[in-house]
Short mmCIF file of C-alpha atoms in Angstrom, two decimals:
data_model
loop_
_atom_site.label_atom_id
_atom_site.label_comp_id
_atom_site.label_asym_id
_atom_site.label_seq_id
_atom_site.Cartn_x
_atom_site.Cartn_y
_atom_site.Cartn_z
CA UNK Z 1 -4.90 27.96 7.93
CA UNK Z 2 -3.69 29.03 11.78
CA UNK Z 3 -4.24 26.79 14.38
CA UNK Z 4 -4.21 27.71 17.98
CA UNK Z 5 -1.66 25.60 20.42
CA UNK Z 6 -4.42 23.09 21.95
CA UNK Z 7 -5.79 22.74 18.21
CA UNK Z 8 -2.49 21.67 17.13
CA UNK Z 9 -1.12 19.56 19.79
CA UNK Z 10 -1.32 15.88 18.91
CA UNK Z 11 -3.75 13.65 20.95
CA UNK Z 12 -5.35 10.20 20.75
CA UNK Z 13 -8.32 11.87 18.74
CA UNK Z 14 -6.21 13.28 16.13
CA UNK Z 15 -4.28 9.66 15.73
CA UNK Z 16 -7.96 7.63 15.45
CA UNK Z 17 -9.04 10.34 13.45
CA UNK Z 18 -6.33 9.16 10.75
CA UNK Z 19 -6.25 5.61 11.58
CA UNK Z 20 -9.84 4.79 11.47
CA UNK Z 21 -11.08 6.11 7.96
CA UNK Z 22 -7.75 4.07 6.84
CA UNK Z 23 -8.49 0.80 8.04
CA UNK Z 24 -12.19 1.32 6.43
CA UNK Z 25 -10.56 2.20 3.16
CA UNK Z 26 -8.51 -0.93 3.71
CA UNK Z 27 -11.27 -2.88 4.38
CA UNK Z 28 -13.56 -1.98 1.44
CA UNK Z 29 -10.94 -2.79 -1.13
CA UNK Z 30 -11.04 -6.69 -1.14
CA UNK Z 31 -15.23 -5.90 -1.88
CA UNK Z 32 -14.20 -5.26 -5.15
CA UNK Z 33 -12.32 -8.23 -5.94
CA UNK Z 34 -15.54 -10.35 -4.45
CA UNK Z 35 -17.57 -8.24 -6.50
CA UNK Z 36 -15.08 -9.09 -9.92
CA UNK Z 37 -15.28 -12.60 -8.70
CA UNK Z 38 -18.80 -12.47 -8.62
CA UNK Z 39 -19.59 -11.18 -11.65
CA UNK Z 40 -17.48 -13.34 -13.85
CA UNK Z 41 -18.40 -16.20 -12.28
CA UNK Z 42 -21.96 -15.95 -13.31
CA UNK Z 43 -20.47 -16.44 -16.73
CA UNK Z 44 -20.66 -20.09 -16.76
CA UNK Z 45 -16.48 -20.70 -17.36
CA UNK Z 46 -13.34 -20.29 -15.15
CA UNK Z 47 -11.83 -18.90 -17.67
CA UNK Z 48 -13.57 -15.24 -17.37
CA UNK Z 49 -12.49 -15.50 -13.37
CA UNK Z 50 -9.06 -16.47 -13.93
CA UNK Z 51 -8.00 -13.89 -16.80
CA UNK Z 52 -9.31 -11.12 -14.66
CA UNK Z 53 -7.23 -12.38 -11.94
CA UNK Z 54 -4.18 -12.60 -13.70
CA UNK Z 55 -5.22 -9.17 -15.62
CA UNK Z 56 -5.24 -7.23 -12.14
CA UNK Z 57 -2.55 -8.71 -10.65
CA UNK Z 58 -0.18 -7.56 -13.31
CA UNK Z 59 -1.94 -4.06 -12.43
CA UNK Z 60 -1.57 -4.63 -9.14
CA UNK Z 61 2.26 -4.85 -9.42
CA UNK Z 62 2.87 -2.51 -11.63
CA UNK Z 63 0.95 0.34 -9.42
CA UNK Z 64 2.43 -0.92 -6.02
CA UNK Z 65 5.82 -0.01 -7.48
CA UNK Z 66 4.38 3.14 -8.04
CA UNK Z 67 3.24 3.37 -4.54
CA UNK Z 68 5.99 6.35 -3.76
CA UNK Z 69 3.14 8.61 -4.83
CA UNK Z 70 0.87 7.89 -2.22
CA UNK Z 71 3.54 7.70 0.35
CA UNK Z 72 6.29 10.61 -0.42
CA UNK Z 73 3.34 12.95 -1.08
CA UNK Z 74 2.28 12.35 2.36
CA UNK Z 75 5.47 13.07 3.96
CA UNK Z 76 6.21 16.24 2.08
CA UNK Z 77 2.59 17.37 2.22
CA UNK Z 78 2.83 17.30 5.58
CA UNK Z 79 5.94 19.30 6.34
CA UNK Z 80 4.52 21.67 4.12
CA UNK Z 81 1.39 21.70 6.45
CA UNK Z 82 3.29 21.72 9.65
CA UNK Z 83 5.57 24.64 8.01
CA UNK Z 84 1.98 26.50 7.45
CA UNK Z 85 3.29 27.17 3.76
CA UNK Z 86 0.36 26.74 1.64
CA UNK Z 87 2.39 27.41 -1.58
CA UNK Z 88 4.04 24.23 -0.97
CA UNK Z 89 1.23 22.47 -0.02
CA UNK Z 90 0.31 23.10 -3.24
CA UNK Z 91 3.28 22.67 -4.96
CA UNK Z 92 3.66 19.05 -3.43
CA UNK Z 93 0.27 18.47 -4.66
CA UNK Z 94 1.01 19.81 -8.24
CA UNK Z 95 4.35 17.51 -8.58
CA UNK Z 96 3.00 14.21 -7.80
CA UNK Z 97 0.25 14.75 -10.12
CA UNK Z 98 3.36 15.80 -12.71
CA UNK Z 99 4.97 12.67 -11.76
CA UNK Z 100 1.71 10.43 -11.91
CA UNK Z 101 1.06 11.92 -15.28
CA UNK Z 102 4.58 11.10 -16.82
CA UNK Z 103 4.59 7.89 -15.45
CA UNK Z 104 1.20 6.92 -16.44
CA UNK Z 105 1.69 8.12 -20.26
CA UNK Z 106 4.76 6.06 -20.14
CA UNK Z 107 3.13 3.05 -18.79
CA UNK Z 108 1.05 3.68 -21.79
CA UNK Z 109 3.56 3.92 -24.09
CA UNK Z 110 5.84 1.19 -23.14
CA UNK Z 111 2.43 -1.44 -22.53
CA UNK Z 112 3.44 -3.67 -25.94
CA UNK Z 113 6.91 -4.35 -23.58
CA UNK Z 114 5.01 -4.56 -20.31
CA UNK Z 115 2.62 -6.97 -21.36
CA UNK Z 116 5.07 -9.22 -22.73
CA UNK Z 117 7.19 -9.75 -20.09
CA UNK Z 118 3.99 -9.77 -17.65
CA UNK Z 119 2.20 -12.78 -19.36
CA UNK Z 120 5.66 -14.70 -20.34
CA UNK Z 121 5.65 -14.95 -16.28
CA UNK Z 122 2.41 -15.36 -15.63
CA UNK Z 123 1.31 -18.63 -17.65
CA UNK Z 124 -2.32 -19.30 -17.42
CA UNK Z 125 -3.37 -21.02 -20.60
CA UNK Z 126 -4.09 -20.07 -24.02
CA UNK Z 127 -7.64 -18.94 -23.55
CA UNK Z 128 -7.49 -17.33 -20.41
CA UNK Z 129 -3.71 -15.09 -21.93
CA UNK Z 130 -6.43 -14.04 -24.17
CA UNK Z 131 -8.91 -12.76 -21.96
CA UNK Z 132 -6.21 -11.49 -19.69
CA UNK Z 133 -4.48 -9.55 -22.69
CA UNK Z 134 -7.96 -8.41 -23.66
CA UNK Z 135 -8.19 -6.71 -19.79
CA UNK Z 136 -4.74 -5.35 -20.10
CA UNK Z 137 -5.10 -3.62 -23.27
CA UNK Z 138 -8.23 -1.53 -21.99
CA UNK Z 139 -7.25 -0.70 -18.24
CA UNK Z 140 -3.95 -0.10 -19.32
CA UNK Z 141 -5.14 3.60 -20.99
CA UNK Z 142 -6.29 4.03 -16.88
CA UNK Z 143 -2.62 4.78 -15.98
CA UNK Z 144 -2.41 8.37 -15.74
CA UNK Z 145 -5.96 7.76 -13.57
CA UNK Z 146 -4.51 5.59 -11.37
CA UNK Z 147 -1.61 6.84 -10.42
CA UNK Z 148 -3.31 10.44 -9.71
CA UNK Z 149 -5.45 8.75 -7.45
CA UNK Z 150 -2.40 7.53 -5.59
CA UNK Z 151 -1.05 11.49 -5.65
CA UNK Z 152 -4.64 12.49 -4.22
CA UNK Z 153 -5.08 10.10 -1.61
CA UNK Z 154 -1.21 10.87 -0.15
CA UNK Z 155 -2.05 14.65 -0.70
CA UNK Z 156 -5.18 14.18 1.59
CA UNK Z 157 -4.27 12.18 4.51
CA UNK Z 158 -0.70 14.86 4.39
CA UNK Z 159 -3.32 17.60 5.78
CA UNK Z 160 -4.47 15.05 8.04
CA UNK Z 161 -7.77 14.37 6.05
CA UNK Z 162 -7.74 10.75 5.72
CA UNK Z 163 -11.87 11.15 5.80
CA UNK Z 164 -11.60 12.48 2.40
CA UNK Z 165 -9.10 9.71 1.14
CA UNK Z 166 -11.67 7.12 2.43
CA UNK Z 167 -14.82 9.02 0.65
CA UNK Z 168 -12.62 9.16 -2.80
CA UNK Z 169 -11.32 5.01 -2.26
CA UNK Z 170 -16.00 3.93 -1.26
CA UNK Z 171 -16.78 6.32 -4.32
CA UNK Z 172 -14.26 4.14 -6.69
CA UNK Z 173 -15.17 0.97 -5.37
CA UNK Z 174 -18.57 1.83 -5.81
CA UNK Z 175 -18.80 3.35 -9.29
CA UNK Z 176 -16.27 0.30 -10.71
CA UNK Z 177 -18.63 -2.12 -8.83
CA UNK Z 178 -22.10 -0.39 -11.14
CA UNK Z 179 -20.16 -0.06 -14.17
CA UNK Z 180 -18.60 -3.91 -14.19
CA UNK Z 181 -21.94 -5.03 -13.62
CA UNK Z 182 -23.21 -3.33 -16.10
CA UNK Z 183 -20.71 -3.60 -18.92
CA UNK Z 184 -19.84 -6.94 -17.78
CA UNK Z 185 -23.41 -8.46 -17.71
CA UNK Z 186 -25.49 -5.92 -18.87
CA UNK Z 187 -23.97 -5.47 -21.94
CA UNK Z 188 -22.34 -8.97 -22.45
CA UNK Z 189 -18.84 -7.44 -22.78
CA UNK Z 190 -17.12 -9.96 -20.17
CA UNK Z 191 -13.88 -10.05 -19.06
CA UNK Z 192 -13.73 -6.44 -20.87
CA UNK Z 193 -16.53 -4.78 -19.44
CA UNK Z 194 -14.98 -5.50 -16.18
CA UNK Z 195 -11.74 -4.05 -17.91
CA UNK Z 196 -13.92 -0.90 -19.04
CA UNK Z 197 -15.55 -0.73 -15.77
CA UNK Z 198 -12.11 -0.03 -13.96
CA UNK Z 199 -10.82 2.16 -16.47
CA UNK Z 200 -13.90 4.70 -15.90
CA UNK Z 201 -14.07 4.35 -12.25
CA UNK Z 202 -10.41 5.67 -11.87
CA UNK Z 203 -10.92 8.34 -14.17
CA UNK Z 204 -13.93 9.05 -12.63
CA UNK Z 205 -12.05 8.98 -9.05
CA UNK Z 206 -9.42 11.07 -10.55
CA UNK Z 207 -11.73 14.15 -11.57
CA UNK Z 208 -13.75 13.69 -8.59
CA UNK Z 209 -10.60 14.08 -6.22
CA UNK Z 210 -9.22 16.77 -8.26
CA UNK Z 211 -12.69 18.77 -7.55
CA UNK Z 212 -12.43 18.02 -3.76
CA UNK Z 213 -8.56 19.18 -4.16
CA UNK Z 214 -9.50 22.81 -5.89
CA UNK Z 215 -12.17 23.45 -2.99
CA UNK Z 216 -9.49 22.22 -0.40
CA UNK Z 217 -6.91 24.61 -2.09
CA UNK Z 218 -9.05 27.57 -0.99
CA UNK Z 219 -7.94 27.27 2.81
CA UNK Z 220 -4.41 27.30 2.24
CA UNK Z 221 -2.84 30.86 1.21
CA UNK Z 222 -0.86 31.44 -2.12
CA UNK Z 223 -0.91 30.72 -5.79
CA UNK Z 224 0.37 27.92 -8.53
CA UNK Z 225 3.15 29.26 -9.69
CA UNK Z 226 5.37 27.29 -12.07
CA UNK Z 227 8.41 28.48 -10.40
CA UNK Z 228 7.87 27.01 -7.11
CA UNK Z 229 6.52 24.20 -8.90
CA UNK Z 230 9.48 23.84 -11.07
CA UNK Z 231 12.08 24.78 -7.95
CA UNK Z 232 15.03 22.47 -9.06
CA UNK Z 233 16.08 22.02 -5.27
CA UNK Z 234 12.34 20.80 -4.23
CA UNK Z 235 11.78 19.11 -7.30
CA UNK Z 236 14.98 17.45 -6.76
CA UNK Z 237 14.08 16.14 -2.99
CA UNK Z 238 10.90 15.15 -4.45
CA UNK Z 239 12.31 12.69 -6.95
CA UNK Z 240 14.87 11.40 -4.63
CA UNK Z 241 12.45 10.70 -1.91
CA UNK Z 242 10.03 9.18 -4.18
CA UNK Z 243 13.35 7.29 -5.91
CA UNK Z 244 14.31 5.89 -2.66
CA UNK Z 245 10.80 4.54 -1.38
CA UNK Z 246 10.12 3.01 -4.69
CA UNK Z 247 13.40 1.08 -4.59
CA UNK Z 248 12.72 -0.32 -1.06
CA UNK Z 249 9.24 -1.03 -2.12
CA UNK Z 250 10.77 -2.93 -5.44
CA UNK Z 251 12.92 -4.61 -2.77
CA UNK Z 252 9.70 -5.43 -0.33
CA UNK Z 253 7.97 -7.06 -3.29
CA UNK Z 254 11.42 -9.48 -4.54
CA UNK Z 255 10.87 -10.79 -0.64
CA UNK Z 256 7.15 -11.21 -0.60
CA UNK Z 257 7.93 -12.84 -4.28
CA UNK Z 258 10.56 -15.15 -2.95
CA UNK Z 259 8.29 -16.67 0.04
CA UNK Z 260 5.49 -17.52 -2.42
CA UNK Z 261 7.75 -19.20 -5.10
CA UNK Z 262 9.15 -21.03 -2.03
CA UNK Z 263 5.86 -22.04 -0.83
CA UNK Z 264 5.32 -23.39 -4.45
CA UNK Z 265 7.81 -24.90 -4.69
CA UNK Z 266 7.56 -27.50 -1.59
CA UNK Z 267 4.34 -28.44 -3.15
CA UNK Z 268 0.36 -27.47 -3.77
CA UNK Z 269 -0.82 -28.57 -0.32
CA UNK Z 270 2.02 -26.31 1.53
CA UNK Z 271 1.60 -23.48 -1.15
CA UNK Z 272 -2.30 -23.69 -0.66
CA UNK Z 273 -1.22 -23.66 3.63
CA UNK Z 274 0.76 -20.84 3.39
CA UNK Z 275 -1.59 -18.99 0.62
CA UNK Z 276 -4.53 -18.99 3.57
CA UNK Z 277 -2.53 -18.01 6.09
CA UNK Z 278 -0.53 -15.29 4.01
CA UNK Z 279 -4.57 -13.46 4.13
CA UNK Z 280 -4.64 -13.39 7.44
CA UNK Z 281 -1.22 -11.66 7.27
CA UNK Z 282 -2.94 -9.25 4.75
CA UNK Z 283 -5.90 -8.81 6.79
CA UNK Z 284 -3.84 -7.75 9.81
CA UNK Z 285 -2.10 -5.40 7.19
CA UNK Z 286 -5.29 -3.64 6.49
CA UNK Z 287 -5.67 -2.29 10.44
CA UNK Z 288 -1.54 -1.70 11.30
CA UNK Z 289 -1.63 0.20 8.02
CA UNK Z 290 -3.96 2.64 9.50
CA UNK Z 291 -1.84 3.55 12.53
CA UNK Z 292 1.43 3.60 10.26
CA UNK Z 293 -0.31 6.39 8.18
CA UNK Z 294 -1.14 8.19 11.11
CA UNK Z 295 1.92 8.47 12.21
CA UNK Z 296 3.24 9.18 8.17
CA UNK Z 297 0.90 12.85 8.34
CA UNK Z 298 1.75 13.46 12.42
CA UNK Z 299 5.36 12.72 12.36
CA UNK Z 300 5.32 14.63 9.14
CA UNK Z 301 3.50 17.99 10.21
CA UNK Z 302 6.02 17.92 13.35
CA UNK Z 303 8.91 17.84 11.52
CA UNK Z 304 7.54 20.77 9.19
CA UNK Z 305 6.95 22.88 12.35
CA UNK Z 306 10.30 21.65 13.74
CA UNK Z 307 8.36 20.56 16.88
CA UNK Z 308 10.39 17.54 18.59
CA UNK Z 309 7.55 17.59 20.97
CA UNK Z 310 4.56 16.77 18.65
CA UNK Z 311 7.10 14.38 16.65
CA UNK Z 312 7.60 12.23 19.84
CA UNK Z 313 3.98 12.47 20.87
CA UNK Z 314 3.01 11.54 16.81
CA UNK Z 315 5.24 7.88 17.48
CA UNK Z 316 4.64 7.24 20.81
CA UNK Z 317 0.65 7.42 20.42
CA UNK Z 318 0.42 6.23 17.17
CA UNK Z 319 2.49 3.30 18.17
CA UNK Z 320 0.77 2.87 21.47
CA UNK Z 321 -2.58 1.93 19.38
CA UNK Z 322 -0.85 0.04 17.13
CA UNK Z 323 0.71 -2.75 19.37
CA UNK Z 324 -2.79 -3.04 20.89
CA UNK Z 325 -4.35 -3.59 17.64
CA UNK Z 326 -1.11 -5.86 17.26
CA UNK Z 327 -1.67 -7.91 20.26
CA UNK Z 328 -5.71 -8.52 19.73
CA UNK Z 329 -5.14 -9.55 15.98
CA UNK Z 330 -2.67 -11.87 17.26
CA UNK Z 331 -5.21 -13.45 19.82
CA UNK Z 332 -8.07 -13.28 17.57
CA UNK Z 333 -5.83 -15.51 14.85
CA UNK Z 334 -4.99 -17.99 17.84
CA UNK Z 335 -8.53 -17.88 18.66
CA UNK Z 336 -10.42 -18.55 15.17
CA UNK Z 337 -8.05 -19.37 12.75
CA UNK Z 338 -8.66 -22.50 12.80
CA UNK Z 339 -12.86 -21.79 11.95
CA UNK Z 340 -11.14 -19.17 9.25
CA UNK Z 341 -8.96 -22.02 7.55
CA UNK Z 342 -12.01 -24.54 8.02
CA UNK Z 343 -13.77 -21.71 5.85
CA UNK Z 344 -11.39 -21.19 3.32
CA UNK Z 345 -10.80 -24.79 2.42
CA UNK Z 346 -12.43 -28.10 2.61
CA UNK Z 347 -9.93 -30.02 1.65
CA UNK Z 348 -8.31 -32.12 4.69
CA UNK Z 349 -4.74 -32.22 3.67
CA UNK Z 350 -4.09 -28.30 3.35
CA UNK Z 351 -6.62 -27.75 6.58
CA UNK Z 352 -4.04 -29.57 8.31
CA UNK Z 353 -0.78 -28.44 6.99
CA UNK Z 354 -2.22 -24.77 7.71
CA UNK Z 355 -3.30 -25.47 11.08
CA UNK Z 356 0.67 -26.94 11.43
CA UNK Z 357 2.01 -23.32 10.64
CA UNK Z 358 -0.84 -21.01 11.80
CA UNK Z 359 1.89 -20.18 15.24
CA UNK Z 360 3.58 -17.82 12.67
CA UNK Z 361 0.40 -16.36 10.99
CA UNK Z 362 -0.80 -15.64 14.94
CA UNK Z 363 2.73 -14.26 15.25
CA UNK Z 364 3.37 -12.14 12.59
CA UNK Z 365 1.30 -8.83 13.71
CA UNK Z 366 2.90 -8.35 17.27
CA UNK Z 367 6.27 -9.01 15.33
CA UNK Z 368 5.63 -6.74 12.27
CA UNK Z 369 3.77 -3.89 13.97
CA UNK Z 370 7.39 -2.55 14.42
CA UNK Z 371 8.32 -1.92 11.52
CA UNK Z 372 5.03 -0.95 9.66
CA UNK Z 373 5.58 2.00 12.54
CA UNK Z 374 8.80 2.83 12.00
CA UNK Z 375 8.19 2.87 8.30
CA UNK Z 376 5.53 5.11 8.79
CA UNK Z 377 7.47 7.76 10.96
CA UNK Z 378 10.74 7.48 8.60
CA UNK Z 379 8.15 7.99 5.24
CA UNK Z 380 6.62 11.19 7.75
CA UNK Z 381 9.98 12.48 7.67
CA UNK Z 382 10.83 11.65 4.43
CA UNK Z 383 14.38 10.02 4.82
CA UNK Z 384 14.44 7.83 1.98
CA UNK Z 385 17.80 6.57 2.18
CA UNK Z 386 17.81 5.14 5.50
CA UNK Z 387 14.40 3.12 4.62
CA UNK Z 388 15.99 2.23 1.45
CA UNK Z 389 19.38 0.96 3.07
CA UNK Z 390 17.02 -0.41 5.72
CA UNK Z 391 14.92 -2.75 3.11
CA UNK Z 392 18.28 -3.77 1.11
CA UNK Z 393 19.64 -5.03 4.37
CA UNK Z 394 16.60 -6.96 5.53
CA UNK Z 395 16.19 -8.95 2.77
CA UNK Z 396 19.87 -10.21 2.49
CA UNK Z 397 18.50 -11.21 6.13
CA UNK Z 398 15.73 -13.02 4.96
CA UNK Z 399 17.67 -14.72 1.74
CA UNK Z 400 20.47 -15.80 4.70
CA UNK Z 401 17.85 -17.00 7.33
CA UNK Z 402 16.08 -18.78 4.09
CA UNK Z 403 18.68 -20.87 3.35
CA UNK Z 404 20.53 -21.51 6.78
CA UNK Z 405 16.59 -22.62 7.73
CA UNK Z 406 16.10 -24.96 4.83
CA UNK Z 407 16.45 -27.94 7.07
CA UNK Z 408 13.51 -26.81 8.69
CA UNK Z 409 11.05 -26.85 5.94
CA UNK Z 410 8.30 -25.01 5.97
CA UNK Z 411 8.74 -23.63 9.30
CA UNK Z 412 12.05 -22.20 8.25
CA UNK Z 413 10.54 -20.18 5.51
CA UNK Z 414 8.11 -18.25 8.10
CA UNK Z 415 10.78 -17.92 10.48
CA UNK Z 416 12.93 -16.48 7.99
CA UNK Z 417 9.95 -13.85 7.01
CA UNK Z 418 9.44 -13.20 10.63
CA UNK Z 419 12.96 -12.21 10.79
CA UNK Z 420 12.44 -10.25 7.36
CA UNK Z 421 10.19 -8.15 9.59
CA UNK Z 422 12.46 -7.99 12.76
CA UNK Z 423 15.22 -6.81 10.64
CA UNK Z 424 13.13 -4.07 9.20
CA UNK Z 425 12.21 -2.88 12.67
CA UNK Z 426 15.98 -3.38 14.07
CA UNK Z 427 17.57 -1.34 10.96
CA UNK Z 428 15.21 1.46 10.94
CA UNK Z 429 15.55 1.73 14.86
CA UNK Z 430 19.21 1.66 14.54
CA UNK Z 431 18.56 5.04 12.42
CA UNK Z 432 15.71 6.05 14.58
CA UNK Z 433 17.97 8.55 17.14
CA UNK Z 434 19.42 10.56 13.95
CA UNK Z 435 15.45 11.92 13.50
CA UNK Z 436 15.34 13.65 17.13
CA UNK Z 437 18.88 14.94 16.52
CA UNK Z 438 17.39 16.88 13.46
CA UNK Z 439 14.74 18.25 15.42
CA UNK Z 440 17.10 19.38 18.36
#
């Protein structure tokens, strides 16, 4: 588990070595919703496309509140690494999966309530709630799965083996992509084989990362043992990170929420605008979320080897490839855009409305790359509190700017989510100094 000084010290290399595998991962994950598409739509009625929509978005939701798991065991993993105390590194390992495991059974439990309130929101038509109810009740015994993956993943790029979190996200992708073709149209089982499917690739993932995880466990000294497991003062930190980033992530979501029942609500040509432009948004997600992780295991090793050194070298070059990335997705969007709208949508009236509005789309990655960054050093040093207190205070922003900007249409919703963004950066900044005063 010793590293010599040059081994340690963080470089550009180490950085890409994160980032890249990331943005890979991030990449590969819209495949499967193509592939979903695909599949169902060989079944001769929108229906079967539209219930599995509706069926993983409620998933989708659920699991990104959930997302703490992924991102506070990163953080702590990573102190634990940078500490060199391999009993923690497996204790952090051991309590996320805890945590995944009592959440997911409760998801389980608690579905009858779930699903209720999920499809009284989410109105798609009496045939297609059936279908969609049909997905739910299946992937819904996946939970546990799920949510373990999330642990794993977060566990992994912690020691700074985000190659392992990408081979663990292809091997999911690709054994849900066999088995929905299979049960789907192999076996006739429709919108529930591609239910079915999902289910047994995340168990599948699951028991595959738990093997890597056991052969990992081998190169880092020490035991299970349920009393550092079971520590009430780690196990409390643990929870109250993981308490804090969910409620800022719960907070994240309300905002996203808010734009896109905005967007509906000034009609279907803006809401179909601002629904292209919103993936180009996502796409530029996929990459800055690479570099934000990056710095999430560097930032986090330096702070568990109390090295104010290696945590200013973890921002500064993890952020240094990140604005470039920034700045060329910005370009490329003012560049093509246009031929990626003309793509999306042949219809005249929302080309042009999206064209109107593409300045912010183009915008939006030199302006966010901020505070994906800062996120991504604060999670690394896992002070929940201040990213908490940051998110609360953002989106009062972006609910102000929203409706001093109603005048302005359209235009004043993206400006107000621009600011959303800027606020995040400003507020985390504004704690930014307290981190290097805890390393002094």
């Amino acid at each position: 588990m010793s590293e010599t000084a040059a081994e340690a010290r963080v470089n550009h290399r180490k950085v890409l070595a994160i980032a890249i595998p990331i943005v890979i991962s991030n990449l590969s994950t819209p495949l499967l919703g193509i592939a979903d598409t695909a599949v169902m739509g060989r079944m001769g009625d929108p229906k079967y496309i539209g219930a599995v929509a509706i069926g993983a978005l409620i998933f989708t939701m659920v699991y990104w509140t959930f997302g703490f798991l992924r991102m506070g065991t990163t953080g702590l993993t990573a102190q634990a690494l940078g500490a060199m105390d391999g009993e923690e590194i497996r204790a952090s390992l051991g309590r996320a999966l805890l945590i995944a495991g009592a959440v997911g059974a409760a998801l389980i439990a608690l579905q009858f309530p779930i699903g209720l309130a999920a499809f009284a929101l989410l109105d798609g038509g009496e045939e297609v709630e059936r279908l969609a109810r049909n997905y739910f009740d299946i992937r819904i015994w996946s939970a546990p799965f799920a949510l373990a993956n999330y642990a794993l993943v977060g566990w992994f790029i912690g020691l700074g083996r985000a190659n392992i979190a990408l081979a663990l996200q292809v091997f999911l992708n690709l054994v849900n992509i066999f088995f929905n073709i299979a049960l789907a149209l192999g076996l006739g089982w429709g919108v529930a084989g591609i239910a079915a499917g999902t289910l047994i690739a995340e168990v599948a993932a699951a028991l595959a990362g738990l093997a890597v995880a056991a052969r990992h466990l081998r190169f880092y000294p020490g035991q299970w043992t349920r009393a550092r497991l079971m520590d009430a003062a780690r196990l409390a930190r643990t929870v109250a990170v993981n308490r804090d980033i969910m409620i800022r992530t719960i907070v994240l979501m309300f905002s996203f929420a808010w734009f896109t029942a905005k967007s509906a609500e000034a009609g279907a040509v803006t809401l179909a605008a601002n629904s292209i432009l919103l993936q180009f948004v996502t796409v530029s997600a996929f990459f800055l979320d690479g570099f934000a992780l990056a710095a999430e295991a560097l930032v986090g090793k330096a702070f568990g080897a109390r090295s104010r050194e290696d945590f200013d070298l973890s921002a500064r070059l993890s952020t240094l490839w990140a604005a470039g990335i920034a700045c060329a997705l910005s370009l490329g969007i003012f560049a093509f855009g246009g031929f990626v709208i003309d793509f999306l949508t042949i219809d005249a009236e929302v080309r042009a409305a999206a064209r109107v509005y593409l300045f912010w789309a183009a915008m939006l990655p030199v302006l966010s790359v901020w505070c994906y960054q800062l996120d991504g050093i604060f999670i690394g040093a896992t002070r929940g509190p201040e990213m908490r207190n940051a998110a609360l205070a953002s989106s009062a922003l972006f609910l102000t700017l929203w409706w001093l900007l109603l005048p302005y249409g359209n235009h004043g919703l993206w400006a107000a989510l621009a600011g959303f963004n800027l606020m995040r950066a400003a507020s985390l900044g504004f704690y930014y100094p307290r981190l290097g005063r805890a390393l002094a």
